[in-house]
Amino acid sequence: MRPNALVGFAAAILGGLYTIQVLRLPKAIAGDASSPVSFPLGLGLLMTVLGILLVLQEARRGLTNLEGVKRPAFTAPSLRTIFKAVAASLLYAFLFERLGFFVSTLGFLGTLLYLINGRRAWKLNAALALGFTLGAWALFVQLFELPLP
Amino acid sequence: MEFGSLLLKGFSVALTPVNLAWLLGGSILGTLFGMIPGFGPSTGIALLLPLCLGLRPETALIAMAAIYYGAMFGGSRSSILMNVPGDSAAVASCFDGYPMARNGQAEAALAVSAVASLMGGLFASVAFTLLALPAARIALRFGPPETFCLMVFSLAATAAVSRENLLKGLISLVLGLMISTVGLDSPSGVSRFTFGLEQLQTGFSFVVVILGIYGFSEVLINLETLALETARPLQLEFRWIRISMAHWRRSIGPILRQSPVGFLIGILPGAGAGIAALRAYRNEKKRSPHPEEFGKGAVEGLAAPEAANNACSIGAMLPMMTLGVPGSGTAAVMLGGLLLCGLQPGPLLFEPQPGIGWAVIASLFLGNFACAVINLPLAGFLVRILSIPPKAFYPFVVAVSFLGLYTVNFSVTDLYLLVGIGICGYLMKKFRIPTGPLVLASVVGSSVESSFRQSLELSGGSPSIFFRSSISSGLLIAAALALAWPIVAGWWSRWKVSKPAERPGE
């Protein structure tokens, strides 16, 4: 399918789901009852219409006609790297307050540097991770007096 | 004269040691962010955003502005030495900058680009000084309907200039507005789209969106090219980087002609520095008696886009600071920084208490000279950073995004949301959906909704209020024209290509 048609379908579905959620919102008790609803309702309907228009625009050229269309490329190695980076980020978010800033940041940076530089540069990775963690601590906690866990 | 005394007052604020230190730091950071391919001023300012909380508002704004125009100076370094633009604003600088460097004129190319950026920046700073007060005074007359219509115009124009597809630009825009509706609706007390999660009651902070789009997703996109061999600079050792009289004579005309073009494009919502630089390049090529020299190392082909992109970056700050309406993604990030500092961007930065607005204007003059110093005598030292592959910076950009974001609300939920927005931004970039309108809409979304609701309250629920004043009607017509323009331009260009044989006399 043409990539823009996929975007159109996604937008129409998102707009539809959003509109349903808007209609389920409670009315305001004070003032104009519909005031918290009217603006989001317009957005939901507009998103649905825009999605449908995009699908129709692509349908005129043939939904499955991919001639001359630049499709988004997803290769297995790059997806693997991105998946690992996202997983490391989610784990970092999970452990940040549990393990504290120092241990979690050191581990997180070590993981990302390993993903990029590989295992052979482990000394450089360790030095960079440690240097950055100490530098960030000095900047946030010492200079800007922002508390970190 | 009113301008003179206000500007002097601005200089007295901008010249304090703290502000000067942040001005220099921002100029260096901006130059470096502009230089490193894959990053740009938006990423640089986004990473600095959380630190705004610890700074005085004028200091934060001075630093953010310095990063913005510093990136315009720095962006050309990698264009000239590697044929890889640091950001979209520096694309046009590759066309003649790189051939100049290949012809053994790297020093001359670096000097011409820095001097052109300085001149463009100074022209734009003067124009900003002259226009700021009148623009702010006009904005003071705006009520909620005019404010709403102005924002609609700005958002529509930003979506309309999306290079890919008007509909995709609008989808990005509406998504940004949708994100801004999440959380507790304070006037009514109704929780919207929180799905019972207490953590979502405060809504999506626009900082999450900014860092997710310009920090995290930018790194995810760049991770895809990890295995590719990166370009290396042509040279890292330089003789004296200076502009010769012959190059100056060839540069001054293009600089003077294209700086106003860049500034005007900057004021227009949506049109960024990349468009300004390309337009300036085309203008000069068209009027040159030797257009065949363009693309082979023509000095004019480097000076024109460099002057225009820097003038554009300063022009883009004018509507953001005087009207409170950002005209680009980067200006939206700066507006977010102002909101974080507790300021309401708009005419109140200039009247009745003019300290902040004029301090920023004064800093534009100082900062452009600082950037010229950084990019002329110190260029040989700074460009060594180009020998480091950009991938080495990715982990630190991600880590700074996380740490900075945590210090805004001290909430781990924001970190999860950052990952979510980052993935969303990654997919948007893969499917060529512009992210600028999303960022812009998420920053101004709550203001758009509140001005919309205030207007309806004033009119007892009648939407006719948006057509009652000439200002609001004019802005709505301008928004409609902005949306119609890409369609009409598309028809026109197709007609020109397909019908020449059918036209009379052809």
XYZ file of C-alpha atoms in Angstrom:
655
model
C 0.000 0.000 0.000
C 1.128 3.560 -0.629
C 2.771 5.012 2.524
C 0.605 8.143 2.441
C -2.522 5.970 2.351
C -1.293 4.196 5.482
C -0.796 7.592 7.126
C -4.322 8.552 6.062
C -5.844 5.382 7.510
C -3.922 5.852 10.776
C -5.046 9.485 11.007
C -8.691 8.617 10.306
C -8.668 5.855 12.935
C -6.940 8.093 15.482
C -9.409 10.889 14.753
C -12.333 8.504 15.128
C -11.105 7.056 18.428
C -10.351 10.523 19.763
C -13.820 11.740 18.791
C -15.432 8.784 20.599
C -13.408 9.631 23.711
C -14.481 13.283 23.422
C -18.135 12.258 23.310
C -17.644 10.223 26.484
C -16.183 13.207 28.392
C -18.277 14.505 31.290
C -19.983 17.852 30.874
C -18.736 20.818 32.900
C -20.757 21.435 36.053
C -20.192 25.204 36.134
C -20.474 27.599 33.192
C -21.010 26.395 29.649
C -21.426 22.609 29.923
C -19.940 21.920 26.508
C -16.869 24.167 26.895
C -14.334 21.388 27.665
C -15.707 19.361 24.747
C -16.174 21.742 21.839
C -12.527 22.363 20.954
C -11.384 18.690 21.160
C -14.505 17.624 19.250
C -13.496 19.906 16.401
C -9.977 18.435 16.470
C -11.233 14.839 16.394
C -13.536 15.492 13.473
C -10.869 17.458 11.620
C -8.329 14.652 12.057
C -10.834 12.109 10.738
C -11.637 14.261 7.721
C -7.940 14.901 6.985
C -7.203 11.165 7.183
C -10.071 10.335 4.807
C -8.982 13.080 2.382
C -5.441 11.699 2.345
C -6.722 8.180 1.647
C -8.948 9.511 -1.161
C -6.062 11.514 -2.609
C -3.915 8.372 -2.701
C -6.794 6.214 -3.969
C -6.953 8.373 -7.115
C -3.418 7.180 -7.927
C -4.204 3.585 -6.964
C -3.813 2.499 -3.337
C -1.425 -0.318 -4.247
C 0.316 1.455 -7.122
C 3.853 1.987 -5.821
C 5.397 3.310 -9.013
C 7.624 6.266 -8.257
C 6.720 6.169 -4.552
C 9.515 6.478 -2.007
C 8.671 3.886 0.645
C 10.069 4.165 4.177
C 12.935 1.701 4.476
C 13.084 -0.455 7.588
C 16.089 -2.784 7.579
C 16.504 -5.558 10.122
C 19.907 -4.394 11.495
C 18.777 -0.802 11.971
C 15.496 -1.902 13.544
C 17.433 -4.140 15.935
C 19.646 -1.212 17.013
C 16.634 1.052 17.450
C 14.759 -1.618 19.403
C 17.742 -2.055 21.736
C 18.073 1.719 22.216
C 14.350 2.041 23.009
C 14.482 -0.945 25.402
C 17.516 0.550 27.173
C 15.683 3.887 27.460
C 12.567 2.291 28.952
C 14.724 0.333 31.406
C 16.522 3.543 32.325
C 13.193 5.261 33.006
C 12.152 2.270 35.147
C 15.388 2.152 37.163
C 16.117 5.883 37.413
C 14.452 6.489 40.783
C 14.891 2.909 41.993
C 18.675 2.691 41.553
C 19.380 6.398 41.668
C 20.929 8.752 39.142
C 24.534 7.569 39.301
C 24.161 3.803 38.809
C 21.294 4.013 36.306
C 22.915 6.744 34.168
C 26.261 4.954 34.150
C 24.586 1.712 33.037
C 22.388 3.464 30.463
C 25.237 5.360 28.848
C 27.424 2.262 28.927
C 24.707 0.348 27.057
C 24.199 3.065 24.419
C 27.945 3.471 23.886
C 28.284 -0.295 23.553
C 25.523 -0.258 20.905
C 27.378 2.412 18.951
C 31.066 1.716 19.499
C 30.927 -2.033 20.069
C 32.606 -4.233 22.693
C 36.168 -3.608 21.552
C 36.089 0.039 22.642
C 35.022 -0.879 26.186
C 37.711 1.195 27.861
C 36.695 4.300 25.908
C 33.002 3.541 26.535
C 33.585 3.170 30.288
C 35.629 6.368 30.467
C 33.041 8.358 28.489
C 30.128 6.995 30.533
C 31.860 7.792 33.813
C 33.022 11.211 32.623
C 29.567 12.203 31.410
C 27.822 10.939 34.549
C 30.151 12.907 36.800
C 29.882 15.959 34.534
C 26.070 15.794 34.508
C 26.013 15.465 38.284
C 28.272 18.514 38.629
C 26.107 20.519 36.203
C 22.664 19.615 37.511
C 23.302 19.127 41.221
C 26.255 21.417 41.952
C 25.808 24.268 39.481
C 22.020 24.397 39.072
C 21.169 22.895 42.484
C 18.595 20.557 40.939
C 18.070 17.437 43.064
C 18.570 14.089 41.307
C 17.631 10.751 42.931
C 14.749 58.913 20.526
C 12.715 56.111 22.039
C 14.590 53.307 20.277
C 17.964 54.646 21.391
C 17.202 54.816 25.089
C 15.449 51.458 25.102
C 18.321 49.843 23.229
C 20.855 51.364 25.619
C 18.883 49.956 28.501
C 18.925 46.590 26.731
C 22.694 46.755 26.343
C 23.085 47.492 30.049
C 21.230 44.245 30.820
C 22.895 42.156 28.094
C 26.373 43.269 29.147
C 26.144 41.908 32.686
C 28.763 39.168 33.276
C 26.187 36.370 33.616
C 24.389 37.307 30.420
C 27.653 37.744 28.539
C 28.845 34.324 29.710
C 25.628 32.660 28.515
C 25.768 34.625 25.282
C 29.265 33.309 24.569
C 28.378 29.795 25.759
C 25.243 29.782 23.601
C 27.168 31.055 20.568
C 29.774 28.290 20.933
C 27.132 25.616 21.591
C 25.079 26.823 18.643
C 28.125 26.802 16.361
C 28.923 23.239 17.445
C 25.310 22.009 17.109
C 25.070 23.650 13.711
C 28.311 22.036 12.668
C 27.499 18.442 13.615
C 25.455 16.828 10.841
C 22.155 15.461 12.078
C 21.646 18.065 14.761
C 20.667 21.699 14.480
C 19.491 24.685 16.474
C 16.248 22.959 17.501
C 18.114 20.098 19.165
C 20.565 22.506 20.797
C 17.844 24.719 22.258
C 15.700 21.715 23.202
C 18.532 20.259 25.267
C 19.066 23.592 27.001
C 15.353 24.009 27.718
C 15.221 22.366 31.161
C 18.125 24.513 32.315
C 15.944 27.582 31.660
C 14.307 26.870 34.985
C 17.532 27.763 36.745
C 18.143 30.959 34.783
C 16.692 34.438 34.775
C 14.246 34.803 31.848
C 16.386 37.282 29.909
C 19.467 35.094 30.382
C 17.605 32.012 29.144
C 16.304 33.868 26.101
C 19.722 35.363 25.309
C 21.306 31.895 25.474
C 18.589 30.308 23.307
C 18.826 33.077 20.699
C 22.620 32.688 20.651
C 22.271 28.962 19.971
C 19.842 29.730 17.129
C 22.029 32.153 15.186
C 25.218 30.391 16.313
C 23.930 27.307 14.482
C 23.483 29.386 11.330
C 27.171 30.347 11.534
C 28.277 26.791 12.333
C 26.087 24.971 9.816
C 28.232 26.060 6.882
C 31.461 24.635 8.360
C 30.545 21.050 7.537
C 28.969 22.154 4.224
C 32.258 23.719 3.159
C 34.642 21.105 4.487
C 32.624 17.891 4.085
C 29.865 18.666 1.568
C 27.471 17.569 4.336
C 25.196 20.348 5.631
C 25.080 20.676 9.396
C 21.355 21.379 9.122
C 18.789 22.225 6.437
C 19.709 25.931 6.548
C 23.218 25.066 5.354
C 22.207 22.950 2.343
C 22.669 25.827 -0.121
C 26.126 26.517 1.304
C 27.306 23.141 -0.022
C 26.686 24.178 -3.630
C 29.599 26.603 -3.841
C 31.277 26.305 -0.433
C 32.506 22.757 -1.002
C 33.812 23.436 -4.539
C 35.707 26.440 -3.140
C 37.317 24.202 -0.509
C 38.161 21.616 -3.166
C 39.780 24.345 -5.244
C 42.147 25.047 -2.345
C 40.129 28.011 -1.034
C 38.821 26.510 2.213
C 40.055 29.443 4.309
C 38.421 31.921 1.939
C 35.145 29.960 1.967
C 35.095 29.801 5.771
C 35.795 33.531 5.952
C 33.204 34.518 3.327
C 30.507 32.462 5.062
C 31.316 33.916 8.504
C 31.399 37.504 7.233
C 28.183 37.006 5.251
C 26.487 35.518 8.326
C 27.692 38.462 10.421
C 26.420 41.033 7.940
C 23.108 39.223 7.516
C 22.755 38.980 11.295
C 23.523 42.656 11.825
C 21.066 43.741 9.126
C 18.377 41.578 10.708
C 19.179 42.905 14.188
C 18.691 46.491 12.981
C 15.425 45.545 11.273
C 14.294 43.705 14.434
C 15.086 46.823 16.504
C 13.011 49.033 14.239
C 10.031 46.694 13.967
C 9.799 45.280 17.489
C 8.051 48.177 19.152
C 5.446 48.869 16.419
C 4.661 45.149 16.213
C 4.314 44.861 19.986
C 2.006 47.904 20.074
C -0.235 46.412 17.416
C -0.339 43.154 19.389
C -1.406 45.035 22.523
C -4.708 45.831 20.765
C -5.447 42.137 20.225
C -8.307 40.566 22.145
C -9.025 36.809 22.380
C -10.620 36.567 18.872
C -7.646 38.283 17.213
C -5.193 36.147 19.208
C -7.024 32.985 18.166
C -7.090 34.028 14.502
C -3.407 34.978 14.592
C -2.526 31.554 15.952
C -4.735 29.850 13.384
C -2.928 31.795 10.646
C 0.482 30.914 12.052
C -0.375 27.208 12.427
C -2.009 27.029 8.991
C 0.955 28.708 7.319
C 3.381 26.361 9.051
C 1.440 23.309 7.920
C 1.027 24.718 4.419
C 4.746 25.108 3.751
C 5.380 21.479 4.721
C 7.442 20.310 1.799
C 5.863 16.882 1.537
C 2.120 17.190 1.506
C -0.335 19.764 2.802
C -2.621 17.109 4.300
C 0.256 15.477 6.176
C 1.304 18.884 7.511
C -2.233 19.455 8.770
C -2.392 15.967 10.330
C 0.825 16.725 12.209
C -0.669 20.028 13.337
C -3.925 18.513 14.617
C -1.965 15.766 16.401
C 0.000 18.455 18.247
C -3.232 20.218 19.251
C -4.693 16.887 20.398
C -1.663 16.274 22.611
C -2.169 19.688 24.201
C -5.716 18.749 25.238
C -4.597 15.842 27.457
C -4.935 16.437 31.208
C -7.096 18.395 33.614
C -9.058 21.164 31.931
C -8.566 23.832 34.578
C -11.543 26.133 33.778
C -14.061 23.280 34.070
C -12.201 20.753 36.243
C -12.878 17.977 33.719
C -10.145 15.363 33.180
C -9.607 14.774 29.480
C -7.967 11.710 27.912
C -6.167 10.683 31.118
C -7.690 7.154 31.117
C -7.792 7.259 34.894
C -4.032 7.755 35.202
C -3.251 10.302 37.854
C 0.135 10.992 36.265
C -1.575 12.351 33.151
C -3.701 14.866 35.083
C -1.077 17.578 34.527
C -1.079 16.782 30.816
C 1.753 16.396 28.363
C 4.422 18.954 29.089
C 5.443 20.536 25.780
C 9.039 19.919 26.910
C 8.328 16.186 26.500
C 7.197 16.773 22.932
C 10.126 19.062 22.109
C 12.771 16.730 23.549
C 11.027 13.670 22.116
C 10.961 15.101 18.600
C 14.208 17.069 18.460
C 16.277 14.914 20.832
C 15.220 11.271 21.094
C 13.670 10.710 17.651
C 16.546 12.554 15.952
C 18.946 10.063 17.524
C 16.729 7.094 16.537
C 16.760 8.275 12.919
C 20.523 8.764 13.017
C 21.053 5.302 14.542
C 19.945 3.861 11.203
C 23.055 5.162 9.508
C 25.406 3.815 12.157
C 27.059 1.311 9.844
C 27.622 3.836 7.057
C 31.013 5.412 6.581
C 30.775 9.079 7.508
C 32.268 11.825 5.365
C 35.541 13.280 6.546
C 36.581 16.925 6.366
C 38.791 17.928 3.419
C 41.281 19.554 5.754
C 41.697 20.413 9.418
C 44.833 22.550 9.263
C 44.317 26.091 8.039
C 46.293 29.149 7.142
C 44.958 32.564 8.194
C 41.149 32.526 7.815
C 40.387 35.956 6.407
C 38.412 37.547 3.618
C 40.413 39.130 0.781
C 39.413 42.419 -0.840
C 38.509 40.608 -4.085
C 36.183 38.221 -2.241
C 34.696 41.082 -0.227
C 33.831 42.973 -3.423
C 32.093 39.906 -4.831
C 30.258 39.184 -1.536
C 28.946 42.555 -0.450
C 26.313 42.872 -3.200
C 24.729 39.456 -2.590
C 24.859 40.044 1.176
C 23.070 43.396 0.953
C 20.494 42.079 -1.515
C 19.693 38.781 0.193
C 19.755 39.775 3.887
C 16.357 41.553 3.583
C 14.994 38.530 1.696
C 16.125 36.211 4.497
C 14.697 38.488 7.183
C 11.289 38.736 5.491
C 11.119 34.955 4.946
C 11.996 34.530 8.627
C 9.040 36.677 9.701
C 6.643 34.559 7.638
C 5.325 31.660 9.673
C 6.510 28.268 8.565
C 9.170 29.270 6.077
C 12.480 28.369 7.658
C 16.120 29.259 7.133
C 16.541 26.446 4.598
C 13.945 28.046 2.311
C 15.517 31.486 2.814
C 18.988 30.221 1.887
C 17.765 28.417 -1.237
C 15.727 31.421 -2.339
C 18.741 33.718 -1.872
C 20.935 31.326 -3.863
C 18.429 31.171 -6.736
C 18.005 34.966 -6.719
C 21.736 35.539 -7.053
C 22.166 32.855 -9.704
C 19.324 34.364 -11.714
C 20.727 37.911 -11.675
C 24.373 36.900 -12.130
C 26.037 37.632 -15.507
C 27.930 34.330 -15.004
C 25.358 31.806 -13.765
C 27.526 28.994 -15.159
C 30.031 29.671 -12.332
C 27.434 28.768 -9.710
C 28.026 25.288 -8.330
C 31.722 25.480 -9.188
C 32.873 27.721 -6.344
C 31.222 31.110 -6.954
C 31.753 33.402 -3.968
C 28.307 34.941 -4.542
C 26.737 31.487 -4.279
C 28.119 31.096 -0.776
C 27.693 34.654 0.528
C 24.016 34.965 -0.452
C 22.593 31.904 1.377
C 24.793 32.490 4.415
C 23.582 36.079 4.829
C 19.980 35.018 4.217
C 19.860 32.094 6.642
C 21.236 34.114 9.531
C 18.911 37.036 8.804
C 16.070 34.533 8.660
C 16.860 33.059 12.089
C 16.622 36.522 13.639
C 13.509 37.387 11.628
C 11.818 34.236 12.944
C 12.201 35.540 16.501
C 10.252 38.739 15.748
C 6.697 37.271 15.671
C 7.570 34.958 18.548
C 8.735 37.756 20.808
C 6.358 40.551 19.811
C 3.150 38.648 19.012
C 3.730 35.478 21.028
C 3.347 33.370 17.886
C 6.278 31.229 16.799
C 6.839 30.951 13.073
C 9.014 27.857 13.079
C 9.789 24.734 15.079
C 12.916 26.325 16.546
C 11.022 29.493 17.497
C 8.384 27.248 19.113
C 11.107 25.658 21.240
C 12.256 29.142 22.296
C 8.680 30.074 23.105
C 8.504 26.940 25.244
C 11.608 28.140 27.072
C 9.934 31.471 27.817
C 6.819 29.742 29.118
C 9.004 27.542 31.336
C 10.545 30.710 32.777
C 7.054 31.867 33.683
C 6.872 34.570 31.011
C 4.069 35.201 28.567
C 5.728 35.807 25.201
C 4.268 38.694 23.271
C 3.976 42.442 23.537
C 4.411 42.426 27.307
C 8.094 41.615 26.771
C 8.404 45.136 25.328
C 5.738 47.123 27.136
C 5.159 48.153 29.897
C 8.407 46.563 31.209
C 10.819 46.543 28.303
C 13.831 45.018 30.086
C 13.674 41.493 28.688
C 12.781 42.242 25.076
C 15.396 44.941 24.611
C 18.082 42.940 26.398
C 17.551 40.186 23.838
C 17.695 42.674 20.972
C 20.949 44.102 22.315
C 22.306 40.580 22.637
C 21.648 39.985 18.938
C 24.224 42.637 18.041
C 26.749 41.369 20.584
C 26.130 37.711 19.764
C 26.660 38.119 16.046
C 30.076 39.656 16.690
C 30.832 36.854 19.157
C 29.888 34.271 16.536
C 32.096 36.013 13.961
C 35.036 35.791 16.379
C 34.261 32.133 17.071
C 33.981 31.359 13.376
C 36.958 33.354 12.064
C 40.038 33.185 14.305
C 38.809 30.155 16.250
C 37.359 28.250 13.294
C 40.537 26.227 12.771
C 40.285 24.964 16.335
C 36.500 24.360 16.425
C 36.233 22.463 13.142
C 38.363 19.687 14.634
C 35.097 18.462 16.104
C 34.166 17.437 12.546
C 36.776 14.685 12.703
C 34.678 13.008 15.426
C 31.919 10.908 13.836
C 28.477 12.320 14.776
C 27.433 8.944 16.194
C 29.741 9.578 19.153
C 27.344 12.305 20.335
C 24.091 10.299 20.198
C 24.255 8.690 23.671
C 24.909 12.044 25.286
C 22.027 13.742 23.484
C 19.680 11.003 24.740
C 21.052 11.158 28.280
C 20.830 14.968 28.434
C 17.239 14.751 27.137
C 16.283 12.336 29.916
C 18.077 14.162 32.718
C 16.914 17.586 31.601
C 13.329 16.449 31.287
C 13.346 14.814 34.710
C 14.417 18.095 36.320
C 11.393 19.932 34.874
C 8.704 18.050 36.839
C 10.765 15.455 38.750
C 8.470 12.832 37.264
C 9.508 9.458 35.842
C 6.238 9.375 33.867
C 7.674 12.121 31.661
C 10.582 9.819 30.802
C 8.211 7.104 29.557
C 6.270 9.731 27.586
C 9.551 10.951 26.085
C 10.242 7.468 24.723
C 6.677 7.290 23.340
C 6.902 10.675 21.639
C 10.370 9.788 20.367
C 9.039 6.637 18.668
C 6.117 8.646 17.263
C 8.578 11.230 15.893
C 10.722 8.469 14.398
C 7.725 7.001 12.548
C 6.626 10.464 11.416
C 10.061 11.116 9.941
C 10.111 7.690 8.260
C 6.714 8.384 6.674
C 7.833 11.914 5.782
C 5.269 13.642 7.979
C 6.631 17.065 9.006
C 7.262 17.323 12.737
C 7.509 21.126 12.932
C 3.710 21.685 12.984
C 3.346 19.077 15.753
C 5.887 20.828 17.968
C 4.425 24.251 17.223
C 0.876 23.089 17.975
C 1.816 21.311 21.193
C 3.480 24.477 22.511
C 0.696 26.925 21.607
C -2.180 24.427 21.826
C -3.440 25.469 25.240
C -3.307 29.172 24.263
C -5.227 28.408 21.067
C -7.930 26.628 23.017
C -8.165 29.234 25.766
C -8.430 32.128 23.280
C -11.044 30.140 21.348
C -13.102 29.563 24.491
C -12.728 33.134 25.748
C -13.908 34.416 22.370
C -16.987 32.200 22.442
C -17.748 33.286 25.993
C -17.563 36.914 24.888
C -19.978 36.273 22.040
C -22.354 34.008 23.977
C -21.290 31.008 21.889
C -21.518 32.606 18.445
C -18.552 31.927 16.123
C -19.368 35.136 14.250
C -17.059 36.914 16.712
C -14.124 35.706 14.638
C -15.362 37.769 11.688
C -16.389 40.935 13.518
C -13.082 42.807 13.506
C -11.090 43.518 10.379
C -7.921 42.127 11.999
C -9.401 38.733 12.813
C -11.213 38.457 9.470
C -8.027 39.440 7.651
C -6.030 36.833 9.541
C -8.574 34.114 8.760
C -8.506 35.073 5.078
C -4.694 34.963 5.208
C -4.887 31.490 6.788
C -7.217 30.308 4.023
C -4.899 31.760 1.366
C -1.898 30.099 3.004
C -3.677 26.740 2.826
C -4.845 27.318 -0.735
C -1.453 28.485 -1.991
C 0.273 25.057 -2.285
C -2.741 23.701 -4.202
C -2.842 26.667 -6.589
C 0.963 26.605 -7.007
C 0.808 22.866 -7.754
C -1.858 23.389 -10.456
C 0.082 26.288 -11.920
C 3.374 24.376 -12.166
C 1.614 21.333 -13.676
C -0.124 23.604 -16.191
C 3.168 25.235 -17.112
C 4.874 21.864 -17.663
C 2.086 20.097 -19.536
C 0.556 22.827 -21.687
C 3.291 24.878 -23.383
C 2.441 23.488 -26.833
C -1.223 24.385 -26.435
C -0.597 28.014 -25.505
C -0.999 30.558 -28.304
C 2.208 31.433 -30.045
C 4.069 28.385 -28.751
